[in-house]
GROMACS .gro file of C-alpha atoms in nm:
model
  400
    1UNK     CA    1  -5.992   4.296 -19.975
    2UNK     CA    2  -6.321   4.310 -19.771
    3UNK     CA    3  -6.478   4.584 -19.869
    4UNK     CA    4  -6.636   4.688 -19.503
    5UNK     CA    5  -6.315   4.774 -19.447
    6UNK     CA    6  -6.380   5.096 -19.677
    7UNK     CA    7  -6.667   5.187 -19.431
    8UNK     CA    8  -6.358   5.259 -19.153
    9UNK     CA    9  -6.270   5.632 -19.086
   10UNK     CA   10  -5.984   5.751 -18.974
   11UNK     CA   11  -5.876   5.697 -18.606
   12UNK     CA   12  -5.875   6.058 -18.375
   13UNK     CA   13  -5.542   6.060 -18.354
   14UNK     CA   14  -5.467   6.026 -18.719
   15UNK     CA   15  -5.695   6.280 -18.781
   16UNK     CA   16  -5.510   6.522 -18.527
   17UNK     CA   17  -5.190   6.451 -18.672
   18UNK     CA   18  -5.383   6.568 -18.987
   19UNK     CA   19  -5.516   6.913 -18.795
   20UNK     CA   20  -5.201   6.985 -18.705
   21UNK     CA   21  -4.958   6.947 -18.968
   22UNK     CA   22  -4.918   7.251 -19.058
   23UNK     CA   23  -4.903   7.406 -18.692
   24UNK     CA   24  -4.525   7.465 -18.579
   25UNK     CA   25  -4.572   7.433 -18.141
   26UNK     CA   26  -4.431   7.713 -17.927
   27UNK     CA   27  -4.078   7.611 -17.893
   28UNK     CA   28  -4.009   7.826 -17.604
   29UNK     CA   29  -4.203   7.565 -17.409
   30UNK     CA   30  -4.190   7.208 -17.337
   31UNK     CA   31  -4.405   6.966 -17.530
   32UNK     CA   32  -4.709   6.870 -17.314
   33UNK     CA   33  -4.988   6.600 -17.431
   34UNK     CA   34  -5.307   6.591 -17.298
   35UNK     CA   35  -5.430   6.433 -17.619
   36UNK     CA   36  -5.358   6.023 -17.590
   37UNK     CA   37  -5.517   5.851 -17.279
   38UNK     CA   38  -5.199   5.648 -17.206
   39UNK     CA   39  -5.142   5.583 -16.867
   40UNK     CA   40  -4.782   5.770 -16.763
   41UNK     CA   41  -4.781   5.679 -16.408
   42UNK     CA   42  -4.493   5.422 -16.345
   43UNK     CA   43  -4.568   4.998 -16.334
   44UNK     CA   44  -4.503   4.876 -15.981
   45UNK     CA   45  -4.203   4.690 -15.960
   46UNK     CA   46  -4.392   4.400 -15.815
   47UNK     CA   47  -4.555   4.319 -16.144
   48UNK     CA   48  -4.280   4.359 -16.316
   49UNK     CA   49  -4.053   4.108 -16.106
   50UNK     CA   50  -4.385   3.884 -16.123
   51UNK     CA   51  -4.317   3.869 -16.519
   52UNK     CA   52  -3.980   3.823 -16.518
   53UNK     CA   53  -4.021   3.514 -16.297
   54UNK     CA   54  -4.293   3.385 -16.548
   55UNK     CA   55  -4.047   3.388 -16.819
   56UNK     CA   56  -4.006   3.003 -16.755
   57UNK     CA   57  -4.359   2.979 -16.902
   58UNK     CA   58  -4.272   3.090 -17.276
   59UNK     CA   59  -4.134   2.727 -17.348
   60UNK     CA   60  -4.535   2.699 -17.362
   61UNK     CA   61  -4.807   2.732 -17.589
   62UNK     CA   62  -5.046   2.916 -17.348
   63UNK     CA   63  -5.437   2.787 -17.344
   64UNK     CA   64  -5.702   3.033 -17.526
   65UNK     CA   65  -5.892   2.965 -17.182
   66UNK     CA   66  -5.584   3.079 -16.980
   67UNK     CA   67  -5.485   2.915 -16.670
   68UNK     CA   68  -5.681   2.809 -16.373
   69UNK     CA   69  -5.502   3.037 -16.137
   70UNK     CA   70  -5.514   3.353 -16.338
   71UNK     CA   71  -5.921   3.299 -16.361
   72UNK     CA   72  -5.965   3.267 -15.983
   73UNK     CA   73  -5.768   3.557 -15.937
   74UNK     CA   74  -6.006   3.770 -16.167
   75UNK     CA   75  -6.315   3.584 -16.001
   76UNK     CA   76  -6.210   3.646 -15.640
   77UNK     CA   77  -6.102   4.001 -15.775
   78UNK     CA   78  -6.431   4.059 -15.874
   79UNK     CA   79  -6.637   3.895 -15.591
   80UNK     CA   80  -6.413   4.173 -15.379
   81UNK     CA   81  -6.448   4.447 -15.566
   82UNK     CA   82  -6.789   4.440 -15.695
   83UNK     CA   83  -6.958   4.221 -15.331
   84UNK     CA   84  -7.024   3.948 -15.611
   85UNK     CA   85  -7.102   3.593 -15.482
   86UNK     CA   86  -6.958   3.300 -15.583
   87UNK     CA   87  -6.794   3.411 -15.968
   88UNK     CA   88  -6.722   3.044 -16.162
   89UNK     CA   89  -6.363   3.093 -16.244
   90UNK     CA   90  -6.426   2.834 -16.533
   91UNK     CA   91  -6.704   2.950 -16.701
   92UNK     CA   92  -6.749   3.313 -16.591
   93UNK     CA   93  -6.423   3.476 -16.658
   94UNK     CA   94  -6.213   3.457 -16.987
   95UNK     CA   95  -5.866   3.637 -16.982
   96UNK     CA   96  -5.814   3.822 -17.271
   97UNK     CA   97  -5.510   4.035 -17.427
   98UNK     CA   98  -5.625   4.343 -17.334
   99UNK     CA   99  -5.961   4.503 -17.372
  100UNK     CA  100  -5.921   4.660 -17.668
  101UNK     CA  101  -5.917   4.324 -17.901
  102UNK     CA  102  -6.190   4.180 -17.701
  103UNK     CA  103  -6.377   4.428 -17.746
  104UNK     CA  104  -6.334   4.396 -18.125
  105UNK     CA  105  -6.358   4.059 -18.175
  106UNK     CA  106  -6.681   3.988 -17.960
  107UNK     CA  107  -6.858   4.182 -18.212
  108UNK     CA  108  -6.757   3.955 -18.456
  109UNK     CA  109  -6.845   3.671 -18.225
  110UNK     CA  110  -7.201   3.775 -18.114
  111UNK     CA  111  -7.321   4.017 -18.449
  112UNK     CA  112  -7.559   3.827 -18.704
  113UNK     CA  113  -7.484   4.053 -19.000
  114UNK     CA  114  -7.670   3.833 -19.235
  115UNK     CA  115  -7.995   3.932 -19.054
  116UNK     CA  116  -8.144   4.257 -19.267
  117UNK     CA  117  -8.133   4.591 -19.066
  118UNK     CA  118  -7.875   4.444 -18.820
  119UNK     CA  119  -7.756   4.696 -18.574
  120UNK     CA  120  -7.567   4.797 -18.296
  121UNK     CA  121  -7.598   5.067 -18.029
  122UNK     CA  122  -7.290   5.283 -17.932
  123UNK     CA  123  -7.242   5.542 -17.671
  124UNK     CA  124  -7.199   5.930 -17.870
  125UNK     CA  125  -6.923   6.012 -17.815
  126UNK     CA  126  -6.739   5.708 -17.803
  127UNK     CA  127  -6.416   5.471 -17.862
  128UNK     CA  128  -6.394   5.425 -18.218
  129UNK     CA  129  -6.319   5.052 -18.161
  130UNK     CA  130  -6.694   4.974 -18.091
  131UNK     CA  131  -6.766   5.128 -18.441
  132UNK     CA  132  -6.467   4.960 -18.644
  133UNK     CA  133  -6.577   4.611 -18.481
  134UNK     CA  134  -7.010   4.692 -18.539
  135UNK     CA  135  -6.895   4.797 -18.934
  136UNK     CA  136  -6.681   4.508 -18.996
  137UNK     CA  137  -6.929   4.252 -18.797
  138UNK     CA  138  -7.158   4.393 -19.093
  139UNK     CA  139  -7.423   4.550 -18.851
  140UNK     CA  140  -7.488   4.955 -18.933
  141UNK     CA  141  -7.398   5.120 -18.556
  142UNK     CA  142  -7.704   5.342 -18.403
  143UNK     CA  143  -7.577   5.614 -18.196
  144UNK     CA  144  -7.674   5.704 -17.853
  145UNK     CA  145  -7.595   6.078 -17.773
  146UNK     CA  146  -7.446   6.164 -17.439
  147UNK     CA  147  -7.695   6.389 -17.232
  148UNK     CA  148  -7.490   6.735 -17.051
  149UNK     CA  149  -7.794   6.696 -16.798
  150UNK     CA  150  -7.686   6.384 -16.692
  151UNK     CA  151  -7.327   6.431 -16.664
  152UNK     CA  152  -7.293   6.287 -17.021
  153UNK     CA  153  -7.454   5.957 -16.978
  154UNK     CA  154  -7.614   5.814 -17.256
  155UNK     CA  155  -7.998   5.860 -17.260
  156UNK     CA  156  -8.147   5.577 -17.411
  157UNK     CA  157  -8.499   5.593 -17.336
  158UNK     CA  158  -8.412   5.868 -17.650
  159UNK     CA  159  -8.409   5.519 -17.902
  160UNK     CA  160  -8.695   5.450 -18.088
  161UNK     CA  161  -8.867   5.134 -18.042
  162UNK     CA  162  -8.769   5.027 -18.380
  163UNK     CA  163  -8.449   5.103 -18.351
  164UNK     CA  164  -8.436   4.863 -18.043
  165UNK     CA  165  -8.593   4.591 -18.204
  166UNK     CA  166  -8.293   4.547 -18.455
  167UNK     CA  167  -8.057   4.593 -18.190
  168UNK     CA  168  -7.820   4.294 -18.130
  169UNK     CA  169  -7.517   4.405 -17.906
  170UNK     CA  170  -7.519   4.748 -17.708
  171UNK     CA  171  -7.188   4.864 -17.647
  172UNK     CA  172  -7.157   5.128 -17.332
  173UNK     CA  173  -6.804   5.262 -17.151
  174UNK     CA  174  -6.889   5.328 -16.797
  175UNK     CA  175  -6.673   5.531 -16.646
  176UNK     CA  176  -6.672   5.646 -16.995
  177UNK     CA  177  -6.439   5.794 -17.251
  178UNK     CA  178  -6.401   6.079 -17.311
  179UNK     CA  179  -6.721   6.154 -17.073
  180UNK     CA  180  -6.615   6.006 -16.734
  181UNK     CA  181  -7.011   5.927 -16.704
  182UNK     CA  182  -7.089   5.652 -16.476
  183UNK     CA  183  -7.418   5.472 -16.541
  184UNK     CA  184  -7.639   5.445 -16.248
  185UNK     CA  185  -7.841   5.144 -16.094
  186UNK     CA  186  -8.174   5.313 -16.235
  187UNK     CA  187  -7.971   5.316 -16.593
  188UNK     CA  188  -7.908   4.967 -16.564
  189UNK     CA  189  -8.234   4.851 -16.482
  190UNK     CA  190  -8.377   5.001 -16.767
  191UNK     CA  191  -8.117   4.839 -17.018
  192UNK     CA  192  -8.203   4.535 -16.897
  193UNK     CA  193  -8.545   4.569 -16.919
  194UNK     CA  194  -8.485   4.642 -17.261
  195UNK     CA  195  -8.274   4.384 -17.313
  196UNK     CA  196  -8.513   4.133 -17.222
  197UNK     CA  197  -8.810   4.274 -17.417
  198UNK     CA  198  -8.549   4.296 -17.751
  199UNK     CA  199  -8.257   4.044 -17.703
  200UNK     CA  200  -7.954   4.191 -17.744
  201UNK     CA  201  -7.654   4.133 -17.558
  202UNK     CA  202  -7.464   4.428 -17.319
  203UNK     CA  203  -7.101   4.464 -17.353
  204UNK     CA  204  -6.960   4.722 -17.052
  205UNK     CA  205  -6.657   4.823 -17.129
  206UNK     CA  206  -6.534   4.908 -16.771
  207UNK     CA  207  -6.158   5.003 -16.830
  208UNK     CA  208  -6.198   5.246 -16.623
  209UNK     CA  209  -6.363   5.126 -16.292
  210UNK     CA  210  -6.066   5.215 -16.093
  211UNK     CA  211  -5.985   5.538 -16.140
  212UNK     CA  212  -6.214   5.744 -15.930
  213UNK     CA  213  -6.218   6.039 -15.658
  214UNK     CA  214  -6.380   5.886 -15.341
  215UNK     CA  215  -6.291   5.603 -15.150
  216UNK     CA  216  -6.647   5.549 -15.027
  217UNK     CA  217  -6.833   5.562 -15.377
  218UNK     CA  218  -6.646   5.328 -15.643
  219UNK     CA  219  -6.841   5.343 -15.976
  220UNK     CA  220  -7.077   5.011 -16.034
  221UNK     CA  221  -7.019   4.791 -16.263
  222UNK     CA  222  -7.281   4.604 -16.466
  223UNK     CA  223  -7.209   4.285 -16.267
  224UNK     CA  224  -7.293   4.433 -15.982
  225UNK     CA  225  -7.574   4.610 -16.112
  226UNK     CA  226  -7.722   4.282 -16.196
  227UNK     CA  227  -7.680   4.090 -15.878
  228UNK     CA  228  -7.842   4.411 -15.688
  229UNK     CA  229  -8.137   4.426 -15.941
  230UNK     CA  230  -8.148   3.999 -15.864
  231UNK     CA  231  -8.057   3.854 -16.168
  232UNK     CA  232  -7.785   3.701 -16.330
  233UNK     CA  233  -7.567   3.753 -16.575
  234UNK     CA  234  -7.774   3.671 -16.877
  235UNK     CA  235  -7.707   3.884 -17.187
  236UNK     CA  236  -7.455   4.076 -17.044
  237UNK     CA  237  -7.101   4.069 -17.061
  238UNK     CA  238  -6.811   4.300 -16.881
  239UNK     CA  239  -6.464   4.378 -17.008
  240UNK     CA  240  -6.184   4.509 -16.764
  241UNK     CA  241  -5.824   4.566 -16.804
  242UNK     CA  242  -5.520   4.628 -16.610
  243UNK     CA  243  -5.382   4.912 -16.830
  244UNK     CA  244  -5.536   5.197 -16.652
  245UNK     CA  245  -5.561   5.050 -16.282
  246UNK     CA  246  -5.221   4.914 -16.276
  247UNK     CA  247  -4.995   5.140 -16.548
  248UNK     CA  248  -4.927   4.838 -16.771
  249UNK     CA  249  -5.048   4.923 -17.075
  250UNK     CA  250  -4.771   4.743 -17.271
  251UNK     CA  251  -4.858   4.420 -17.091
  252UNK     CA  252  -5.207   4.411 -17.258
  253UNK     CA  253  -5.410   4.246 -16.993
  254UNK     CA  254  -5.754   4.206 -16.877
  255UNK     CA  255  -6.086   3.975 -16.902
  256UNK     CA  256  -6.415   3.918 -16.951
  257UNK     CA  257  -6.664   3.818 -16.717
  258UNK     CA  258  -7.062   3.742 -16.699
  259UNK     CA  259  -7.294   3.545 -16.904
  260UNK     CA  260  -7.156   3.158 -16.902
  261UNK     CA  261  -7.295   3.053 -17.224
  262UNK     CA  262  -7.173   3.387 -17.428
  263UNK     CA  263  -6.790   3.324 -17.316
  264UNK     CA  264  -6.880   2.998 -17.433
  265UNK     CA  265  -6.916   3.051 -17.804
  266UNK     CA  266  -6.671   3.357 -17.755
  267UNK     CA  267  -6.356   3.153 -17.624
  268UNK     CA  268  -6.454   2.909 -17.945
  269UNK     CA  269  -6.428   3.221 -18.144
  270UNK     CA  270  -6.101   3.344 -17.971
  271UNK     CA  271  -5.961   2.920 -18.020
  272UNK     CA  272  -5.951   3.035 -18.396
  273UNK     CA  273  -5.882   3.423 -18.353
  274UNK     CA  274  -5.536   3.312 -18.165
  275UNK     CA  275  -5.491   3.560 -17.880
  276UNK     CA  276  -5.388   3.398 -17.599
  277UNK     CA  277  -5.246   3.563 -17.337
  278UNK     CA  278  -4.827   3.496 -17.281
  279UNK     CA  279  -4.790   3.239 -16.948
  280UNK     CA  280  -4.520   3.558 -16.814
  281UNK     CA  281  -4.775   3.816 -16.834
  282UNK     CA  282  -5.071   3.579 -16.667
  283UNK     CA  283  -4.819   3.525 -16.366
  284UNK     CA  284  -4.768   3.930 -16.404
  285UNK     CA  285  -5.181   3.971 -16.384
  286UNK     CA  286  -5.210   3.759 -16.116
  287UNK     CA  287  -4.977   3.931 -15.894
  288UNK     CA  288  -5.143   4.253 -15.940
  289UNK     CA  289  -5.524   4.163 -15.913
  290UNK     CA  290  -5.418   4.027 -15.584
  291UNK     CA  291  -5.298   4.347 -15.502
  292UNK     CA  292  -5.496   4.651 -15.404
  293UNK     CA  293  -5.240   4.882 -15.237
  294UNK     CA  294  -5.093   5.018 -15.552
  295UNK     CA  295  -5.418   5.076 -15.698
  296UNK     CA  296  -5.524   5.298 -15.383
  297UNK     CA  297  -5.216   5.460 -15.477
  298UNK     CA  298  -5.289   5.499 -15.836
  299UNK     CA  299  -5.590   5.673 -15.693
  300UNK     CA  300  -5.478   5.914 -15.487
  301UNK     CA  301  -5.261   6.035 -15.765
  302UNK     CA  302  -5.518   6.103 -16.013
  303UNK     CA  303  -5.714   6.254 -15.695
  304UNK     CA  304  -5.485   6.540 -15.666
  305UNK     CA  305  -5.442   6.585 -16.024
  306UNK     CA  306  -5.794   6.663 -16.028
  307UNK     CA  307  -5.833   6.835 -15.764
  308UNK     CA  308  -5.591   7.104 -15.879
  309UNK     CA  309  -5.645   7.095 -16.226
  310UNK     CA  310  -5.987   7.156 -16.245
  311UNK     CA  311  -6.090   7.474 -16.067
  312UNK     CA  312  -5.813   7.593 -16.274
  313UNK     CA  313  -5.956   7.514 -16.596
  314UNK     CA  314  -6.312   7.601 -16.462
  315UNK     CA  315  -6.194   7.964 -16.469
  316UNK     CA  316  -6.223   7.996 -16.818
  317UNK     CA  317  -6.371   7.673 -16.961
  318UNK     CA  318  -6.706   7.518 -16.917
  319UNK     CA  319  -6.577   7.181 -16.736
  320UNK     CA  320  -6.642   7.007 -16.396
  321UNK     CA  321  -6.534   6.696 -16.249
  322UNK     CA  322  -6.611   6.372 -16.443
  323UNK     CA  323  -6.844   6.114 -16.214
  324UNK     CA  324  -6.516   5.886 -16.236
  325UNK     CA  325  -6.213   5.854 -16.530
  326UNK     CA  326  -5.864   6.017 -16.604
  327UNK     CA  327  -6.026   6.284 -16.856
  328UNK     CA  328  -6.168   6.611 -16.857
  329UNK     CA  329  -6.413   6.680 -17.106
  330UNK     CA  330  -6.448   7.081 -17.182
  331UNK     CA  331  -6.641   7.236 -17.368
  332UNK     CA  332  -6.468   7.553 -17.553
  333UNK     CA  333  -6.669   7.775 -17.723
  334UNK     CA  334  -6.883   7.915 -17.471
  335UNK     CA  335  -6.580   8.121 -17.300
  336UNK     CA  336  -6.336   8.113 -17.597
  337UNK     CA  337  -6.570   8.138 -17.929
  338UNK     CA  338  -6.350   7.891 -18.063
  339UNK     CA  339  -6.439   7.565 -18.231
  340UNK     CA  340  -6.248   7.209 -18.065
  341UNK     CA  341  -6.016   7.207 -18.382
  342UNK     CA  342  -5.915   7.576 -18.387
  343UNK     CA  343  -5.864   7.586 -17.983
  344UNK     CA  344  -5.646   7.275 -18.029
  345UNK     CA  345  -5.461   7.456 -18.343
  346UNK     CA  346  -5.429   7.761 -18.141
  347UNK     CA  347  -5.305   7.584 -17.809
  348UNK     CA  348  -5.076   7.399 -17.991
  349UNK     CA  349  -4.893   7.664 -18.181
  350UNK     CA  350  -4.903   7.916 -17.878
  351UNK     CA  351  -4.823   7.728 -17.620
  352UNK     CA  352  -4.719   7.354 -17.706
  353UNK     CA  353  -4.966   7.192 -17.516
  354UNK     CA  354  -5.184   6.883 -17.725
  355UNK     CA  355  -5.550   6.848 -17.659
  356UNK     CA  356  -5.823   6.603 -17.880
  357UNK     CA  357  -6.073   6.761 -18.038
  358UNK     CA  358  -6.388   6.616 -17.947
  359UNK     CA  359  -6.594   6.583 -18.274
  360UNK     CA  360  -6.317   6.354 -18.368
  361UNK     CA  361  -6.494   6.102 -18.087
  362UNK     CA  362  -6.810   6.163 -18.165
  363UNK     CA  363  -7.079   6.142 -18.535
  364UNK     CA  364  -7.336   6.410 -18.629
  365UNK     CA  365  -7.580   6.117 -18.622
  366UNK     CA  366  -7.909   6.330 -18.548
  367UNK     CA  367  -7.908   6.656 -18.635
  368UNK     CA  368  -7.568   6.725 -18.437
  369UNK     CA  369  -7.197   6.578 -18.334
  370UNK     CA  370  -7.328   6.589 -17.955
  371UNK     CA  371  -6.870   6.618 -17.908
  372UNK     CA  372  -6.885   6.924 -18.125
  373UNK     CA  373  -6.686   7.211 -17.941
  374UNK     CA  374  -6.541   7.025 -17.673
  375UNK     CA  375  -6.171   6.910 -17.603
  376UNK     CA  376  -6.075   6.607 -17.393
  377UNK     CA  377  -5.812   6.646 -17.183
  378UNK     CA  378  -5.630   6.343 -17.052
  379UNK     CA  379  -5.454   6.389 -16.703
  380UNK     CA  380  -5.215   6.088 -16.727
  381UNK     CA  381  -4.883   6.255 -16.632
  382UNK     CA  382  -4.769   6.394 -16.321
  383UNK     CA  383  -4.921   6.638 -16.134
  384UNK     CA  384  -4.634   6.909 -16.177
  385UNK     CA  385  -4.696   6.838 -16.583
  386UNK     CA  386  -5.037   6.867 -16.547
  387UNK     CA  387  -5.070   7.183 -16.342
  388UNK     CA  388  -4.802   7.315 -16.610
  389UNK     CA  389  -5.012   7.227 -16.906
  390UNK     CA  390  -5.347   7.355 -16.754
  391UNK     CA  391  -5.197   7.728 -16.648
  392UNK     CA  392  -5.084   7.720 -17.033
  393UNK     CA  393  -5.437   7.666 -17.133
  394UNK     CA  394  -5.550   7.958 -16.858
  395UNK     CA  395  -5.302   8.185 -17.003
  396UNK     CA  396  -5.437   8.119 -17.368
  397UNK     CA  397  -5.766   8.119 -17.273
  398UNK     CA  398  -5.707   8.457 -17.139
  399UNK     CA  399  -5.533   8.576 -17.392
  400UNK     CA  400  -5.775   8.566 -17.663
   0.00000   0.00000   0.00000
């Protein structure tokens, strides 16, 4: 077996199946989880009857590449959404089955592990997938802790030069999980500054671009952060999905987009991988990144999720609104004197209601786990569940 794979730890929610074991939940209440980011809002029947009426398609062997009309869709997608002129459909967007295995794999497409000292830089906390892919790419990951004082953006100007020079691939989450932190334009020009003084490519993971609070102020995305700063694409890549902005998570959708010559070598890579995307769910895909009505929708869901569950939960938690995202991310101790693990024992076995500790997203890299002592708390189900689940945690927080 490879050995790197030794180097894995356990995913969070293994490890909270772990915590709790032993903890028997409240049973005179309903089960509520606020612990797995899974989207629980229903798929829009138009996507659905879009993949039934692709079924025709699985007499095919689909193209790595995908087809020509599911490409344009993304490109004119993101010339809409991000003000983005003239996307190449051919060489600028690659479909991919889902985020989460691109996201992987272009580690192992873009790392040089032979090189001594290889690294690469991760957001703290993060989505364990960036580390799995950097430790089995054979790079060591550096970690980048999130800054309270800037709404839990990374601060990277905190990386040592040498560090930087090492650096081959940066991976960032913006909105990010579990933060919700949205990088600015001043963030992004200094990443690519540094990324043309050291060479290393960006991957944005951007999942979660489309799940935000005001109509007037969507979050940027690195693409767009590029063409305001005027320059291209170069050395930066940007992976989207369709899970959280369209409630298909099953269909494991999304794409690519940004430096030509990267997707390049990465659809080579993906020609051997094998993960090309089913002909039913492209004609699926397309239908819904032509479609913006259900994501407005989407929105205003989340919207009023927030905007009752929060001053709720500000009552007797440190926690504010996230810059964009479907989590809250609260920190415990300071009203509760608990630690993450033992608030999420407690809540669980008093009241039935499943948070995620937040050291499990985050390493004690310098010093400190910069998650230690907070809980994230994913608002994916309906607003009556949600305002449930958060009195709960104002009861038990009051309780104590």
């Amino acid at each position: 077996m490879n050995p790197l794979l030794d180097k894995l730890q356990p995913y969070p929610f293994e490890r909270l199946k772990t915590l709790v074991a032993d903890v028997t939940p409240a049973n005179t209440y309903k089960a509520i989880s606020f612990g797995i980011g899974e989207p629980k809002h229903p798929t829009p029947q138009f996507i659905k009857e879009a993949l039934i009426e692709g079924l025709g398609g699985l007499s095919n062997y689909p193209a790595t590449a995908g087809g020509e009309p599911l490409r344009a869709a993304i490109a004119q997608w993101l010339e809409r959404r991000y003000a983005l002129p003239n996307v190449n459909p051919a060489t600028e967007v690659l479909p991919v089955t889902g985020s989460r295995e691109a996201l992987f794999s272009f580690a192992q497409a873009v790392v040089d592990g032979s090189k001594p000292g290889a690294r690469v830089l991760c957001p703290n906390p993060f989505y364990q997938i960036y580390e799995g892919a950097t430790l089995l790419a054979g790079a060591t990951p550096y970690y980048a802790d999130s800054d309270p004082e800037r709404n839990f953006a990374p601060n990277y100007d905190a990386v040592p030069a040498d560090v930087w020079r090492d650096v081959q691939l940066v991976y960032l989450c913006s909105p990010g999980n579990p933060t919700g932190a949205v990088l600015s334009l001043a963030d992004w020009k200094r990443l690519f500054e540094l990324s043309d003084e050291y060479g290393f490519v960006i991957a944005s993971d951007e999942c979660y671009s489309e799940i935000y609070f005001d109509e007037e102020r969507a979050p940027l995305g690195g693409l767009a952060a590029a063409h305001q700063l005027g320059r291209g694409f170069e050395r930066l890549v940007v992976f989207s999905s369709l899970s959280k902005r369209s409630n298909v998570p099953g269909m494991r959708s999304g794409f690519v987009a940004g430096d030509a010559a990267i997707l390049k070598k990465f659809l080579l890579y993906r020609t051997y991988h094998g993960c090309a995307m089913s002909p039913a769910v492209q004609a699926a895909s397309i239908a819904a990144w032509n479609d913006e009505a259900h994501v407005r929708l989407n929105r205003s869901k989340y919207l009023k999720k927030f905007q009752t569950v929060t001053p709720m939960l500000a009552e007797v938690l440190d926690v504010r609104l996230p810059d964009a995202g479907f989590y809250l991310w609260a920190k415990v101790d300071t009203k509760t004197g608990l630690s993450d693990t033992e608030f999420t024992r407690q809540l669980l076995a008093q009241y039935n209601v499943a948070v995620l500790p937040g050291s499990y997203l985050g390493r004690a890299a310098h010093g400190a786990n910069p998650a230690e002592n907070y809980v994230r708390i994913a608002l994916v189900a309906d607003v009556d569940e949600c305002t449930e689940g958060a009195q709960r945690i104002v009861q038990f927080c009051q309780s104590l």
